[in-house]
Every structure is written in structure tokens, then in C-alpha cells.
Coordinates of C-alpha atoms in Angstrom, one line a residue:
X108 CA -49.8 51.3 -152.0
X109 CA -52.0 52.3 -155.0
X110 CA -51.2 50.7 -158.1
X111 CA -53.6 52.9 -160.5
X112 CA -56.7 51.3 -159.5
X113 CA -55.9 47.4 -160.3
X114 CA -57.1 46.8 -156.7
X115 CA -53.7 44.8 -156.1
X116 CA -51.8 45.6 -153.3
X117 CA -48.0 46.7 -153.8
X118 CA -45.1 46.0 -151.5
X119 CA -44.4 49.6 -150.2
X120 CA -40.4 50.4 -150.9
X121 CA -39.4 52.2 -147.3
X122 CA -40.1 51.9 -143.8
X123 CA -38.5 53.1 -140.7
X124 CA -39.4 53.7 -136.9
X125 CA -41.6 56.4 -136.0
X126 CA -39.0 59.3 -133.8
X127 CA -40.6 62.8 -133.9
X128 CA -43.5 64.6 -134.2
X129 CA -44.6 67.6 -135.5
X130 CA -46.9 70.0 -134.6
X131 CA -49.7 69.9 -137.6
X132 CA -47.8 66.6 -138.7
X133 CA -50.8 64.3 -140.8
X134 CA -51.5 60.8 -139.5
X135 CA -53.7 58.8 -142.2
X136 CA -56.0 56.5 -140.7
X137 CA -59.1 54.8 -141.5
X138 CA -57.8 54.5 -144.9
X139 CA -58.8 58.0 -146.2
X140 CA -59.0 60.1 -143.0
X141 CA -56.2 62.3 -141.7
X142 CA -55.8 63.6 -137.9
X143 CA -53.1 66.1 -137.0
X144 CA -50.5 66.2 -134.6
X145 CA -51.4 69.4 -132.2
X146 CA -48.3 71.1 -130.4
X147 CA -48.3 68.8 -126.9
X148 CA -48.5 65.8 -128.4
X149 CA -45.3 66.8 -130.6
X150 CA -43.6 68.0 -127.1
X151 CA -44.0 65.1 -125.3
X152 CA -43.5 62.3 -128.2
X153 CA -39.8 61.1 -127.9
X154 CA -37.7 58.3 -129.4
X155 CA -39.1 55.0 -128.6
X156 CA -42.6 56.0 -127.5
X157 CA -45.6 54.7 -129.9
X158 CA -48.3 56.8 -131.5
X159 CA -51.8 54.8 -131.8
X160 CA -54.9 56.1 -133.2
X161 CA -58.3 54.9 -132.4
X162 CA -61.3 56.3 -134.5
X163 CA -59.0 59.5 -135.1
X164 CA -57.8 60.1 -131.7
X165 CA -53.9 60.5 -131.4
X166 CA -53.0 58.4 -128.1
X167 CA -49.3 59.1 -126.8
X168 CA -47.7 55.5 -125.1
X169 CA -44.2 56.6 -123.5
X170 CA -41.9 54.1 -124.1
X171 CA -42.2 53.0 -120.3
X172 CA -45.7 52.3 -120.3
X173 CA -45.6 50.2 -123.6
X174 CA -42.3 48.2 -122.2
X175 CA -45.0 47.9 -119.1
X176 CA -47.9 46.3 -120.9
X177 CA -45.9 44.2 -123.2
X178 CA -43.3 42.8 -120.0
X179 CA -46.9 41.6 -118.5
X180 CA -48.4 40.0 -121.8
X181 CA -44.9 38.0 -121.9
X182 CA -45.1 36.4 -118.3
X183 CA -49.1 35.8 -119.4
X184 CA -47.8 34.5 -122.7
X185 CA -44.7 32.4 -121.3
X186 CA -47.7 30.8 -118.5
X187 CA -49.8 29.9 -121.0
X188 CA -47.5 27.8 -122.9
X189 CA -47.3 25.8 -119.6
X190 CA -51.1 25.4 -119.0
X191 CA -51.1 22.4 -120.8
X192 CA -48.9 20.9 -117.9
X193 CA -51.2 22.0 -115.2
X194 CA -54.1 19.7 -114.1
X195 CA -57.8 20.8 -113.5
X196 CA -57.1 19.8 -109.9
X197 CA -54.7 22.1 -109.9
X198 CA -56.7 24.9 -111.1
X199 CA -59.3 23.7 -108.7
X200 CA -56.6 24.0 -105.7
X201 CA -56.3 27.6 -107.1
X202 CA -59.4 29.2 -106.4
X203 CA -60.0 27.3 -103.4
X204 CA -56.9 28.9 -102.0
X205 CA -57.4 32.0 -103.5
X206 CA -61.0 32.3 -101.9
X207 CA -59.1 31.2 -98.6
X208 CA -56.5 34.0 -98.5
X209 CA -59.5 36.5 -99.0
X210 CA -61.5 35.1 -96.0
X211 CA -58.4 35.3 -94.0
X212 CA -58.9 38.3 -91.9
X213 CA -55.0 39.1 -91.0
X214 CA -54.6 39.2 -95.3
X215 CA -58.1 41.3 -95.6
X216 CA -56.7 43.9 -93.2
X217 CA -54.1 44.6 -95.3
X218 CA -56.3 44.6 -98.4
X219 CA -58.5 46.8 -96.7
X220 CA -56.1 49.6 -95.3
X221 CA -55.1 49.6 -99.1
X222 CA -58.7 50.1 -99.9
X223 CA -59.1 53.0 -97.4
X224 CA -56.4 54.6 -98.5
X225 CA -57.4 54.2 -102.4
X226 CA -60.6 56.0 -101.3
X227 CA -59.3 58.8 -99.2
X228 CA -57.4 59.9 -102.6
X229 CA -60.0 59.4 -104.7
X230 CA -62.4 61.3 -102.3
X231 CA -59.6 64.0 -102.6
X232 CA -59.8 64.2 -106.2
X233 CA -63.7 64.6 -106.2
X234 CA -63.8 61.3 -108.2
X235 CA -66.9 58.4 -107.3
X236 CA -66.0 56.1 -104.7
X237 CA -69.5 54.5 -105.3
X238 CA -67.7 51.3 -106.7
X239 CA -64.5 51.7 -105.1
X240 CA -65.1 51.0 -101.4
X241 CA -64.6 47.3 -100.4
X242 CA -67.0 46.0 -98.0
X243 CA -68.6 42.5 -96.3
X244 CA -70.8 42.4 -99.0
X245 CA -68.1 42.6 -101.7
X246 CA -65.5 40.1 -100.2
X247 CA -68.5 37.5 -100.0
X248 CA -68.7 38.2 -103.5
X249 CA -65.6 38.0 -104.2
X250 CA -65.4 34.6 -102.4
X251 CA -68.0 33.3 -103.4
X252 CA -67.2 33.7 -106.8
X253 CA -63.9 31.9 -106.6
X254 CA -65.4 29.0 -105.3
X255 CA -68.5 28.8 -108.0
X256 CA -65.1 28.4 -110.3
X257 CA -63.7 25.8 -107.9
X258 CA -66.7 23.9 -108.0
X259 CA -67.6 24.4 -112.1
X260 CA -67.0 21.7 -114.3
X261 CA -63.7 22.3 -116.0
X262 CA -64.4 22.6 -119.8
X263 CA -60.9 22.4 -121.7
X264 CA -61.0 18.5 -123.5
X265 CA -64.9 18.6 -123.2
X266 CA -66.3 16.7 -126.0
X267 CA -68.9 19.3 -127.7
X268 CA -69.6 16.5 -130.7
X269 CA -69.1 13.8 -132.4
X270 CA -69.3 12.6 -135.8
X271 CA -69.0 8.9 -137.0
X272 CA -68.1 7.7 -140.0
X273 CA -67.4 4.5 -141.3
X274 CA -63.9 3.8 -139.9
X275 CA -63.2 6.7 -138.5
X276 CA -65.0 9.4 -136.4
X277 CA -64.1 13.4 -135.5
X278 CA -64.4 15.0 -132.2
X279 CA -65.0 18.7 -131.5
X280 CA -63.0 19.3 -128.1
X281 CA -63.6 22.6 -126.1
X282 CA -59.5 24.0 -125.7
X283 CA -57.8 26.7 -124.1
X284 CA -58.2 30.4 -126.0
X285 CA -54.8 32.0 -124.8
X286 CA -54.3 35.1 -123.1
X287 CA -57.1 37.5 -122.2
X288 CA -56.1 41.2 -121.8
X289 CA -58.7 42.9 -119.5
X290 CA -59.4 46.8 -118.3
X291 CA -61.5 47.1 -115.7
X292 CA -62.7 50.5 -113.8
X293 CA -61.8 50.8 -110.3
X294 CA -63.8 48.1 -108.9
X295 CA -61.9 45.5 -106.5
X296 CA -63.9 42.7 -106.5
X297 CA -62.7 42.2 -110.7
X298 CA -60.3 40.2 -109.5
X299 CA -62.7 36.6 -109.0
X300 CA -64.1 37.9 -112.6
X301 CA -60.7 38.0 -114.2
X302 CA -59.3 34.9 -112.8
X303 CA -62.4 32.8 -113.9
X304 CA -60.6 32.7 -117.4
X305 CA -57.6 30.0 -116.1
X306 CA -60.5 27.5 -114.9
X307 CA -60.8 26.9 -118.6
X308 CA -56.9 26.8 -118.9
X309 CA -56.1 30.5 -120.1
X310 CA -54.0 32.7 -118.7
X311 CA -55.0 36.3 -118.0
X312 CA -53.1 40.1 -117.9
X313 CA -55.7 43.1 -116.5
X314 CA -55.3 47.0 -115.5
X315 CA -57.5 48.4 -112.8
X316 CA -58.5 51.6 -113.0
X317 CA -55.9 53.8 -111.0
X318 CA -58.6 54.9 -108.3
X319 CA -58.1 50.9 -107.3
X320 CA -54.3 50.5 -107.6
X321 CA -53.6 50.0 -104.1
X322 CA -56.0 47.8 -103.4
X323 CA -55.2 46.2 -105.8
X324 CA -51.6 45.4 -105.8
X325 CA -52.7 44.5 -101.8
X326 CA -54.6 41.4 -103.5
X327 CA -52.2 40.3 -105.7
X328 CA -49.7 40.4 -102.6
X329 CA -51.9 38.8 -100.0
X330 CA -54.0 36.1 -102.0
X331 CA -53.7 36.1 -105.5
X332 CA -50.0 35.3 -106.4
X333 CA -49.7 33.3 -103.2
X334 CA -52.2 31.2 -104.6
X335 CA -51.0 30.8 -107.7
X336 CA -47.6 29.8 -106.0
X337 CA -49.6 27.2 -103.9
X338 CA -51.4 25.3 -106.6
X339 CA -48.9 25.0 -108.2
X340 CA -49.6 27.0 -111.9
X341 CA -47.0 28.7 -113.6
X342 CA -45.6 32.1 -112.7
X343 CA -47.8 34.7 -115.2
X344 CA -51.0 32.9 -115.1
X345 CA -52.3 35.8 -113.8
X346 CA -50.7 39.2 -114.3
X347 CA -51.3 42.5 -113.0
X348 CA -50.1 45.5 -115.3
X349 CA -48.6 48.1 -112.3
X350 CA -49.1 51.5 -113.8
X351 CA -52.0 53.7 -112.9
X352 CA -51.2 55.1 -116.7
X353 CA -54.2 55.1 -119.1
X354 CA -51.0 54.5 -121.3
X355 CA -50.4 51.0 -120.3
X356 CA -54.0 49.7 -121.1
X357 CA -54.1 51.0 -124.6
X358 CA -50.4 49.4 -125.4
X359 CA -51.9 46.2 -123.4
X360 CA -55.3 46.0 -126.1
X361 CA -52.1 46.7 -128.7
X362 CA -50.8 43.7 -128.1
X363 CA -51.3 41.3 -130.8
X364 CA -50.2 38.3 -128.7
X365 CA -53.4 39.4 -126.8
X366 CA -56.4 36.5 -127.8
X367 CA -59.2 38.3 -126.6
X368 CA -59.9 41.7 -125.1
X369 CA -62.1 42.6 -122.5
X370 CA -63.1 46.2 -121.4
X371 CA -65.4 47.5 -118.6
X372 CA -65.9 51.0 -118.2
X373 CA -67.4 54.0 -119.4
X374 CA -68.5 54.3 -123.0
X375 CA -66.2 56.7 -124.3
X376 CA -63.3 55.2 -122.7
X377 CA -63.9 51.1 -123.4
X378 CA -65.1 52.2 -127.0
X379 CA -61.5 53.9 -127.5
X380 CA -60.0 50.6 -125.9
X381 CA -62.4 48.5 -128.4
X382 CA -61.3 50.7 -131.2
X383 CA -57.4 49.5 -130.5
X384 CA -57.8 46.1 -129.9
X385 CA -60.0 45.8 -133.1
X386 CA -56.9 47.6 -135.0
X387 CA -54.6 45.1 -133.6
X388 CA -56.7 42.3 -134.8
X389 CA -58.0 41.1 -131.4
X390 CA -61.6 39.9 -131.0
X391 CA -63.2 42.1 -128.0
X392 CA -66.1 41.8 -125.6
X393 CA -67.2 45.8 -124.5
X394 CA -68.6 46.2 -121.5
X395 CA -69.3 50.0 -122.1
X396 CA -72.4 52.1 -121.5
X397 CA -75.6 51.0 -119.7
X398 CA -78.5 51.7 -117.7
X399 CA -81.8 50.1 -118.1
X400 CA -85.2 51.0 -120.0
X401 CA -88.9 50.2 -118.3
X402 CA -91.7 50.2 -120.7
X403 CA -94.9 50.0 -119.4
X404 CA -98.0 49.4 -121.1
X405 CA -101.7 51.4 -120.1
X406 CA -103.0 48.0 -118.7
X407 CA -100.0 47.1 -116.3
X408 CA -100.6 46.2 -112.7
X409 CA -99.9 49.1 -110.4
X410 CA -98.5 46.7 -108.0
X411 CA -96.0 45.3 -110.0
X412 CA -94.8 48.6 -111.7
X413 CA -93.8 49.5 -108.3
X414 CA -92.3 46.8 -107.4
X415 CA -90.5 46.6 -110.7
X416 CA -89.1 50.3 -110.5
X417 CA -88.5 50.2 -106.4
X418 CA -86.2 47.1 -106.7
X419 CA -84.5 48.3 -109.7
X420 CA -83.4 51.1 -108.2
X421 CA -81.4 49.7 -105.2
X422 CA -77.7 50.4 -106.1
X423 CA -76.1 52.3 -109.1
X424 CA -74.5 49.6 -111.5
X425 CA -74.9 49.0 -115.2
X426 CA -77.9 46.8 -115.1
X427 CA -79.9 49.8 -112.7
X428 CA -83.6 51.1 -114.5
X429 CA -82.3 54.6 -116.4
X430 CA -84.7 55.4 -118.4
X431 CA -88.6 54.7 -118.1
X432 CA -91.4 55.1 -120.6
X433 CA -94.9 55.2 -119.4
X434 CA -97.9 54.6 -122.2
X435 CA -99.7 58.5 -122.4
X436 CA -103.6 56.7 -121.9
X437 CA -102.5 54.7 -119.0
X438 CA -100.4 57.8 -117.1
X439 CA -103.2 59.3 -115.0
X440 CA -103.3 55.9 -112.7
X441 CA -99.4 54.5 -113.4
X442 CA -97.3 57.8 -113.4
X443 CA -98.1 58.3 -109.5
X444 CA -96.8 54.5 -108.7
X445 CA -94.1 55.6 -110.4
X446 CA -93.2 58.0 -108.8
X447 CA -94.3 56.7 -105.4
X448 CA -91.5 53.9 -106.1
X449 CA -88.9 56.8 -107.0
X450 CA -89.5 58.6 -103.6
X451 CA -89.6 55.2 -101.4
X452 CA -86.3 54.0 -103.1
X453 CA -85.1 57.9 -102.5
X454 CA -85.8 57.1 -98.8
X455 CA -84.0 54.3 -98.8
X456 CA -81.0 55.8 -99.8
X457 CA -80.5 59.8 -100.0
X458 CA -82.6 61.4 -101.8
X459 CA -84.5 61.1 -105.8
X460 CA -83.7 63.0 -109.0
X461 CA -86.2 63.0 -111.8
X462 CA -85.4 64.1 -115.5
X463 CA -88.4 65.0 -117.5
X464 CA -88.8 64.7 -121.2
X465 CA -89.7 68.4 -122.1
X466 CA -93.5 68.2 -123.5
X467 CA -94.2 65.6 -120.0
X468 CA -93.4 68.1 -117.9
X469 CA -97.0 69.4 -116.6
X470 CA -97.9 66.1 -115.8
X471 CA -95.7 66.1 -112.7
X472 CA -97.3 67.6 -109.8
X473 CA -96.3 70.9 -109.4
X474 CA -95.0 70.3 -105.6
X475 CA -92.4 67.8 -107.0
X476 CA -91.3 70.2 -109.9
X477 CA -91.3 73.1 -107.2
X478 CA -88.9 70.9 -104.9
X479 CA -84.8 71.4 -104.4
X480 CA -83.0 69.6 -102.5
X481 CA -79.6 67.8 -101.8
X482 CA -78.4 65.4 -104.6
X483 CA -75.3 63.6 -104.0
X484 CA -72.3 63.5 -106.0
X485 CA -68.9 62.5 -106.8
X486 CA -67.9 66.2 -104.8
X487 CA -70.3 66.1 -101.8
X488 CA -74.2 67.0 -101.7
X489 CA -75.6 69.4 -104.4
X490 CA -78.5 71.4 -103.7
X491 CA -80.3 71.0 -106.8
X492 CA -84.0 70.7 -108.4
X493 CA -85.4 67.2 -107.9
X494 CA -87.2 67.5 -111.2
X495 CA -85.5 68.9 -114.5
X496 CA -87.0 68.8 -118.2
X497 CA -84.7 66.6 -120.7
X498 CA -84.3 66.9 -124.4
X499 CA -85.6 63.7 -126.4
X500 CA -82.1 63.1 -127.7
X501 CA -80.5 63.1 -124.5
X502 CA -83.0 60.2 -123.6
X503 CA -80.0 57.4 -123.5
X504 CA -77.8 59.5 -121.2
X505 CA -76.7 56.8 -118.3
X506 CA -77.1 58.6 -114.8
X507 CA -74.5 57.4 -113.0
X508 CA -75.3 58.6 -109.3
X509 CA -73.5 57.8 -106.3
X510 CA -76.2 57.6 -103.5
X511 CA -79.2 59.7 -105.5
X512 CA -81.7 57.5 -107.5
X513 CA -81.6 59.4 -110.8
X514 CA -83.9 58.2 -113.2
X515 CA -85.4 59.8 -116.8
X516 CA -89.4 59.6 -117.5
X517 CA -90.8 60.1 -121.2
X518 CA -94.7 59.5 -122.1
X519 CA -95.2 57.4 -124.8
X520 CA -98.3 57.2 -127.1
X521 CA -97.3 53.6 -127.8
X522 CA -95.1 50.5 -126.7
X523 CA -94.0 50.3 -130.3
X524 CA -93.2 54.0 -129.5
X525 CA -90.9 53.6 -126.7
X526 CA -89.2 50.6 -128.4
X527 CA -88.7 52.8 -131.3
X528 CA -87.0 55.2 -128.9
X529 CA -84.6 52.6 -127.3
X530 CA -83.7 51.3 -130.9
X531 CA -82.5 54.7 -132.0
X532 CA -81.9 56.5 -128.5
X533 CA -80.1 54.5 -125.7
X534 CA -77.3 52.3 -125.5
X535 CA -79.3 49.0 -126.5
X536 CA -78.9 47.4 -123.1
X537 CA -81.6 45.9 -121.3
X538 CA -85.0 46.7 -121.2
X539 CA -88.5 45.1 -119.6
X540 CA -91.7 45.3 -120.4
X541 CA -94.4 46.0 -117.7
X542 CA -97.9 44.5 -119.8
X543 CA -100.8 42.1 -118.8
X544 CA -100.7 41.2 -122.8
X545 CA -99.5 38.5 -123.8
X546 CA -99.4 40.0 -127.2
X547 CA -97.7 42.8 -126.4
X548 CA -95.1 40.9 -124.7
X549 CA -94.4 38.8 -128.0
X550 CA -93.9 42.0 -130.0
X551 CA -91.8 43.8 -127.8
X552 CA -88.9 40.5 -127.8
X553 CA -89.3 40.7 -131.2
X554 CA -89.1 44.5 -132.0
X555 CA -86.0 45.5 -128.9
X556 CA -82.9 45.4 -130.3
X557 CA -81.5 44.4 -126.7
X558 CA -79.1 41.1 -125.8
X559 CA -81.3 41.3 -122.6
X560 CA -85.3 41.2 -122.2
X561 CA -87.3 41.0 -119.1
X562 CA -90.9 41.4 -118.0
X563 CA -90.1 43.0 -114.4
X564 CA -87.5 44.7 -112.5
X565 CA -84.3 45.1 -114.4
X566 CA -81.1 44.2 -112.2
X567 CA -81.2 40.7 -112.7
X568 CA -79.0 41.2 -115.5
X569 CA -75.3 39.5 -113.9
X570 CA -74.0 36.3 -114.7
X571 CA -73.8 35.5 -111.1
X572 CA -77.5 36.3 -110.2
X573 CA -78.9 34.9 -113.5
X574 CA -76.7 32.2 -114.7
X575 CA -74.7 31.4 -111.3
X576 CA -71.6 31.9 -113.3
X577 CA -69.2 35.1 -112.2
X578 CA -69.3 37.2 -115.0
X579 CA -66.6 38.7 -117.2
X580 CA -68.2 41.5 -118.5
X581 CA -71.7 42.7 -120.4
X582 CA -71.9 43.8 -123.5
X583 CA -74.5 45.6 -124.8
X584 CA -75.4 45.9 -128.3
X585 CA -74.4 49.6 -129.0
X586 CA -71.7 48.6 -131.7
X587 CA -74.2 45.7 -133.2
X588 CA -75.2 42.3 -132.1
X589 CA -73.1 39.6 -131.0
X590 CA -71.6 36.6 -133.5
X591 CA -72.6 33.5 -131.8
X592 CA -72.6 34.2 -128.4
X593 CA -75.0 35.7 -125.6
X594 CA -74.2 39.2 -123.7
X595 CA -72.9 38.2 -120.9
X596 CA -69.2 36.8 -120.8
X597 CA -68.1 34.4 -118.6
X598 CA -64.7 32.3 -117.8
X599 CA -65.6 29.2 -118.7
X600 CA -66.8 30.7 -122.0
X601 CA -63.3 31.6 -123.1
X602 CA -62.5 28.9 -125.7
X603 CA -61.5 27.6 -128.8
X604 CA -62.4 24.6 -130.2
X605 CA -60.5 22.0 -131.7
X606 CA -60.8 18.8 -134.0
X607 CA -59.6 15.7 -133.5
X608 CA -59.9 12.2 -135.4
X609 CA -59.9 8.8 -134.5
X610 CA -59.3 6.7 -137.2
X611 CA -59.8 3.2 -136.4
X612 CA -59.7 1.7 -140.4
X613 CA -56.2 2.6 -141.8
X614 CA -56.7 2.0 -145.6
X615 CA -59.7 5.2 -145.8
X616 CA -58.6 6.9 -149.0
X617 CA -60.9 10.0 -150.4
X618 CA -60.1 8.5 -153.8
X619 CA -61.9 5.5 -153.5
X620 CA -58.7 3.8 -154.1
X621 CA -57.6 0.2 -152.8
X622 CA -54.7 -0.2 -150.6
X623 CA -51.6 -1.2 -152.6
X624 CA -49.7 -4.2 -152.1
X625 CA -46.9 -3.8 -149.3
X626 CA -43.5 -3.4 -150.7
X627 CA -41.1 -6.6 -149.1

């Protein structure tokens, strides 16, 4: 409460529980900002629900969905306080079974009839199914990422440091975080990401998108809670939240009990989930919007700016080339290898789509900006124009195609130029630099305001490629740069750290003062 502009803060005199709503009802937030209630919200609020508000949105949590969440971040809580019982063989025994279960083909049939089933709804509901669709490839992943935790050195008790002093010394020991709340979007193979979090003796509570549900509550059936069961860790160490509500995610980042909050998504949706968990006074990592930026320099080497853009261009994830800029006095020879690499990597999946910036339009030949042709999405294939002009603010838009290589081109007068762009315009991701200069290499680190810089193609962003570490999430550096640690989030680097002392002379005193004679 305001006290008349003393700056001290006064005990407020009432409280109560939050019942009813009202249509045009204010909710303050953000200290001087006021949202209203609109008339559905007010119908659907009832005794018992909650009413949260991230960056001025009103979000509704039925009582059932918050009851959901916080059932699941008690079992994750109640585990944790038994981690510290649990040995790292133990953990190790985990994901080696864990891994096992998924290579057993009787428990992967089941997992996969879930999975087909997930993606004959979500085909039904014209939603992307791009990410959703298990395969060989993914349950290799998946595999192999259990056992990379398996096999990693267990970090809770490592000694980071030590200090000496004379009779005594202090110890900085890596420890256990606590529980790590994570959304993810409907991608199945989350589930060796998620778990990497116990290797370092946390315990972990996740949603899946709803897309994913089936598949998986098969996992947690067939391998993951069996696993736990075998190893021996406590029931909760790993927790499923069952409700294909958006609901039960944002009462989940709610959770104060939560030590660390972990979204992957789209932007809109994991900024909203960043926005709660900051308001609940949880520390986040925001795997939100991305899509990749190629610069390339007049002098680059044809060959390797095709190389660069045709093996960036293989799958649609987060770490894909997006966006490329192409220095205006080296065009005339680099454009075509450009779009040479476009058309080949269109062949080798179904088709290209190019997005012009406006005033670079005539410099596309006019055959290309003549073509149509079938662009799949989400729905089915979409006769469409392969070539469309873009607005210079739209220049950070992440395409996220299913099977169509979609890719923005803008002509640049200067690298300094297109940095300048990525700075103001895109989600401040990744980016590479295609340049025989030394130089201009040197500048560019220095000038991107990206957690991730590379010199050729761009998908060797993941912390299993790069660092051979299954990865948590990404973050980008949309919402600023990170304190103290490096964009990519893994399990082992969930942590807290503690201090210990040794103390091997009993009579230190900071006063400088002798030991007294012992009392008889």
C-alpha cells in the first residue's frame, strides 16, 4: 500500500480469496497497469478456480487443472527430498533401463500405436505433425540419449574449488537444484531431455503438448515409470502432468515450489509461460522462437555458400537457416548458388518457398517469380507462388514448414548491415557468417547479439550434436542475454552450489583472540 510517498511499504488491512468475476471487473498488474475482465471469462470463473495474469493477459485455471499441476509438483517435491538416499549407481541403473524398455520392441509397439493414433487426430484437426510422428530415427535418439546420461560423469558432490587457508579450507560442491517444471510442444522424444535433470540428482514434473498425450502417457506406462521402479528411485522422480489443458502448464510454471522452469515452444506461448514463472519467482530457461540467419559476405566461396544453405535446410527445427542476407556487390555471382541450394534441398524434400524483401525483388529471375506450385502445410498441399515479396519488418518471421523449405532473402549493402538487421529484426538466435575475411569474421562475433555464432551451415546448434550432451532446451537471446551461463541447457547443468568447510585447527577466531583456559 501507498503510504504518501515515504517509499515504505504498509501491511495491507484485508484480504480474502478470489470467488467471482465480473464482466469489466479491473485486475491491476504490473504495478500501474489494469486489464479487464471480458464477459466469458466472468462466465466460466467459479469458486476455487485461479485467475493469473501474464504481461496483461487474463488466464482462467479451473480449479481441476490447478489441483492437477500442483498433485504432480507434490510427488516431484516429496521424491526429491529422497534423492539424497539414492546413489549415482542407481541413477545410472535408471537410464540404462529406461533406454532398455524403449529398444524393447513388444513396449515400442505399444508406444507406437499411441503415436499413430496421436497423429491421425492431429491430422484431423489440420494441426503439424512435422514433430509429432515417432520414427527409427527418433527412438535412436531417444536411446541414445539415455545412455550418454548413463555414461556421464555424475556431477552432485563434485568439487568445483577449493580454497585453503591456514587451518582450515572451503569447498565449493556441485548439489542438487530441486524440482524442474518443464512444457514441452508435442515432441516425443522430450522425454530422454527431461529425465537428464535426475542424473544430477533433481527430480523433474513436464506437460506435453496435447497433440503428444497419448504417446506419451504410452512411455511413461511402458519404460519410464517401470524404470524408475527398477532402479530403485523414489516414486515422483519423474512426473507426468495428465491433462491436455493449456491450464495445467500455466498453474504448473505457478508453482513456487517449482526451482526452475523450462519452456519449449512457440514464442508467444513459452513467453506467456516465461511471463508466469518469472511472477512466481522461478528462474526460467525459454526455448521460444528461432530460425537461423546466413550472412554472406561479396567475397565468399560459391561452394561453400551452397553447401552451407543446402545442409541447413534439411529438416524444419529451431536451429534450420530462416533468414539469409546476401551482400548487394557480391549478388550477381552468390544469389544464383543460393538459390541453386534452395531448389536441390526443395528436391529433396517437396518442394521450395522463397520470401523476397520488397526492393530485391527484380533480382530473382522472372521464371522463379512467375512459378506456383504446391507448398505443403499443416492442412494438405497449397498451391501457392514459390516466390512472394516481404516487408523488412517481417524479416524475423520463423517459417515453420512441414515438408516445404521456406526461407526469407534480403540484399544487403553491408555485413555490418545485415547484423544491424538481426540485432533489431529477428529473434537473436543463431546466425553464421559466410566470409574469406578474417576481419570480417572478428567483427561480426563481436557486433551479433546471438548466444550462437558459426562460420557455415547453421543446424549444428543441439547439445547432442555440438556438446554430446542431450539438451534441455535453447534459449535465444530475444528477452536479453543469459547470467552466467551458455544457451544451451543441459541436465547435468541443473545445479546449485554449495560450501563446505574443513576446519582442521579448532581454536581459529576472526578476532585474533587466544583460546581461553578450559573450565575444570
Amino acid at each position: 500500500m501507498d503510504d504518501g510517498g515515504t517509499g515504505r511499504r504498509t501491511q495491507a488491512t484485508r484480504e480474502g480469496r478470489l470467488e467471482t468475476l465480473a464482466p469489466g471487473q479491473p485486475i491491476v498488474w504490473g504495478g500501474d497497469r489494469v486489464a479487464y475482465v471480458d464477459e466469458a471469462l466472468a462466465q466460466a470463473f467459479r469458486a476455487g478456480d485461479r485467475l493469473l495474469v501474464a504481461d496483461g493477459a487474463l488466464l482462467h485455471v479451473p480449479e481441476a487443472e490447478h489441483s492437477t499441476a500442483g498433485e504432480a509438483v507434490s510427488r516431484a517435491a516429496a521424491a526429491f527430498a529422497r534423492m539424497g538416499e539414492v546413489g549415482d549407481v542407481q541413477v545410472d541403473a535408471f537410464f540404462d533401463i529406461f533406454a532398455r524398455h524403449l529398444e524393447d520392441d513388444a513396449r515400442w509397439a505399444e508406444i507406437a500405436a499411441a503415436n499413430a493414433d496421436d497423429v491421425a487426430r492431429a491430422r484431423a484437426r489440420g494441426r503439424s505433425t512435422t514433430r509429432l510422428q515417432v520414427s527409427d530415427a527418433m527412438r535412436a535418439d531417444m536411446i541414445a540419449g539415455l545412455r550418454a546420461w548413463r555414461d556421464a560423469e555424475p556431477p552432485r558432490g563434485r568439487v568445483l574449488e577449493t580454497v585453503a587457508h591456514q587451518g582450515w579450507s572451503v569447498e565449493q560442491v556441485v548439489a542438487p537444484l530441486g524440482v524442474v517444471g518443464f512444457v514441452f510442444e508435442g515432441r516425443p522424444n522430450v522425454f530422454a531431455d527431461a529425465t537428464g535433470v535426475i542424473r544430477a540428482g533433481n527430480t523433474v514434473v513436464f506437460r506435453i503438448g496435447s497433440d503428444a498425450l497419448g504417446t506419451a502417457r504410452a512411455i511413461v506406462r511402458q519404460a519410464l515409470e517401470p524404470a524408475l521402479a527398477a532402479a530403485g528411485l523414489p516414486e515422483g522422480a519423474a512426473v507426468l502432468v495428465d491433462s491436455a489443458a493449456h491450464a495445467a502448464g500455466w498453474a504448473m510454471f505457478a508453482d513456487p515450489r517449482l526451482a526452475l522452469a523450462v519452456a519449449r515452444g512457440s514464442g508467444p506461448a513459452v513467453a506467456q509461460l516465461g511471463a508466469i514463472a518469472r511472477g512466481a519467482g522461478t528462474p526460467v530457461s525459454l526455448h521460444g522462437t528461432g530460425g537461423a540467419w546466413m550472412v554472406v559476405d561479396a567475397g565468399a566461396d560459391p561452394d561453400r555458400l551452397f553447401a552451407a544453405a543446402f545442409h541447413s535446410l534439411d529438416r524444419k527445427v529451431c536451429n534450420t537457416l530462416n533468414t539469409c542476407c546476401i551482400v548487394r556487390t557480391g549478388a550477381d555471382a552468390l544469389l544464383p548458388v543460393f538459390l541453386d541450394a534452395l531448389q536441390q534441398a526443395g528436391e529433396r524434400r517437396r518442394g521450395w518457398k522463397l520470401h523476397v524483401a520488397e526492393a530485391d525483388l527484380d533480382r530473382i529471375p522472372p521464371a522463379l517469380r512467375a512459378a506456383r506450385g504446391p507448398v505443403i502445410r499443416a492442412e494438405g498441399p497449397v498451391d501457392e507462388p514459390l516466390v512472394e515479396p516481404m516487408a523488412d519488418e517481417d524479416l524475423g518471421r520463423e517459417w515453420e514448414w512441414e515438408e516445404t523449405p521456406e526461407v526469407t532473402l534480403r540484399l544487403v549493402d553491408s555485413v555490418d548491415e545485415a547484423v544491424a538487421l538481426f540485432n533489431r529484426l529477428s529473434p537473436r538466435f543463431t546466425a553464421s557468417l559466410l566470409s574469406a575475411d578474417p576481419a570480417a569474421h572478428a567483427r561480426f562475433y563481436e557486433t551479433i547479439d546471438a548466444p550462437f555464432v558459426g562460420d557455415g551451415f547453421t543446424r549444428w546448434v543441439d547439445g547432442q550434436y555440438a556438446l554430446d550432451r542431450p539438451e534441455l532446451g535453447l534459449s535465444n537471446w530475444e528477452n536479453g542475454r543469459l547470467f552466467a551461463r551458455g544457451g544451451v541447457l543441459a541436465g547435468d547443468g541443473v545445479f546449485t552450489v554449495r560450501a563446505r568447510v574443513r576446519q582442521a585447527d579448532p581454536h581459529l577466531d576472526r578476532g585474533g583472540h587466544p583460546t581461553p583456559p578450559r573450565r575444570a
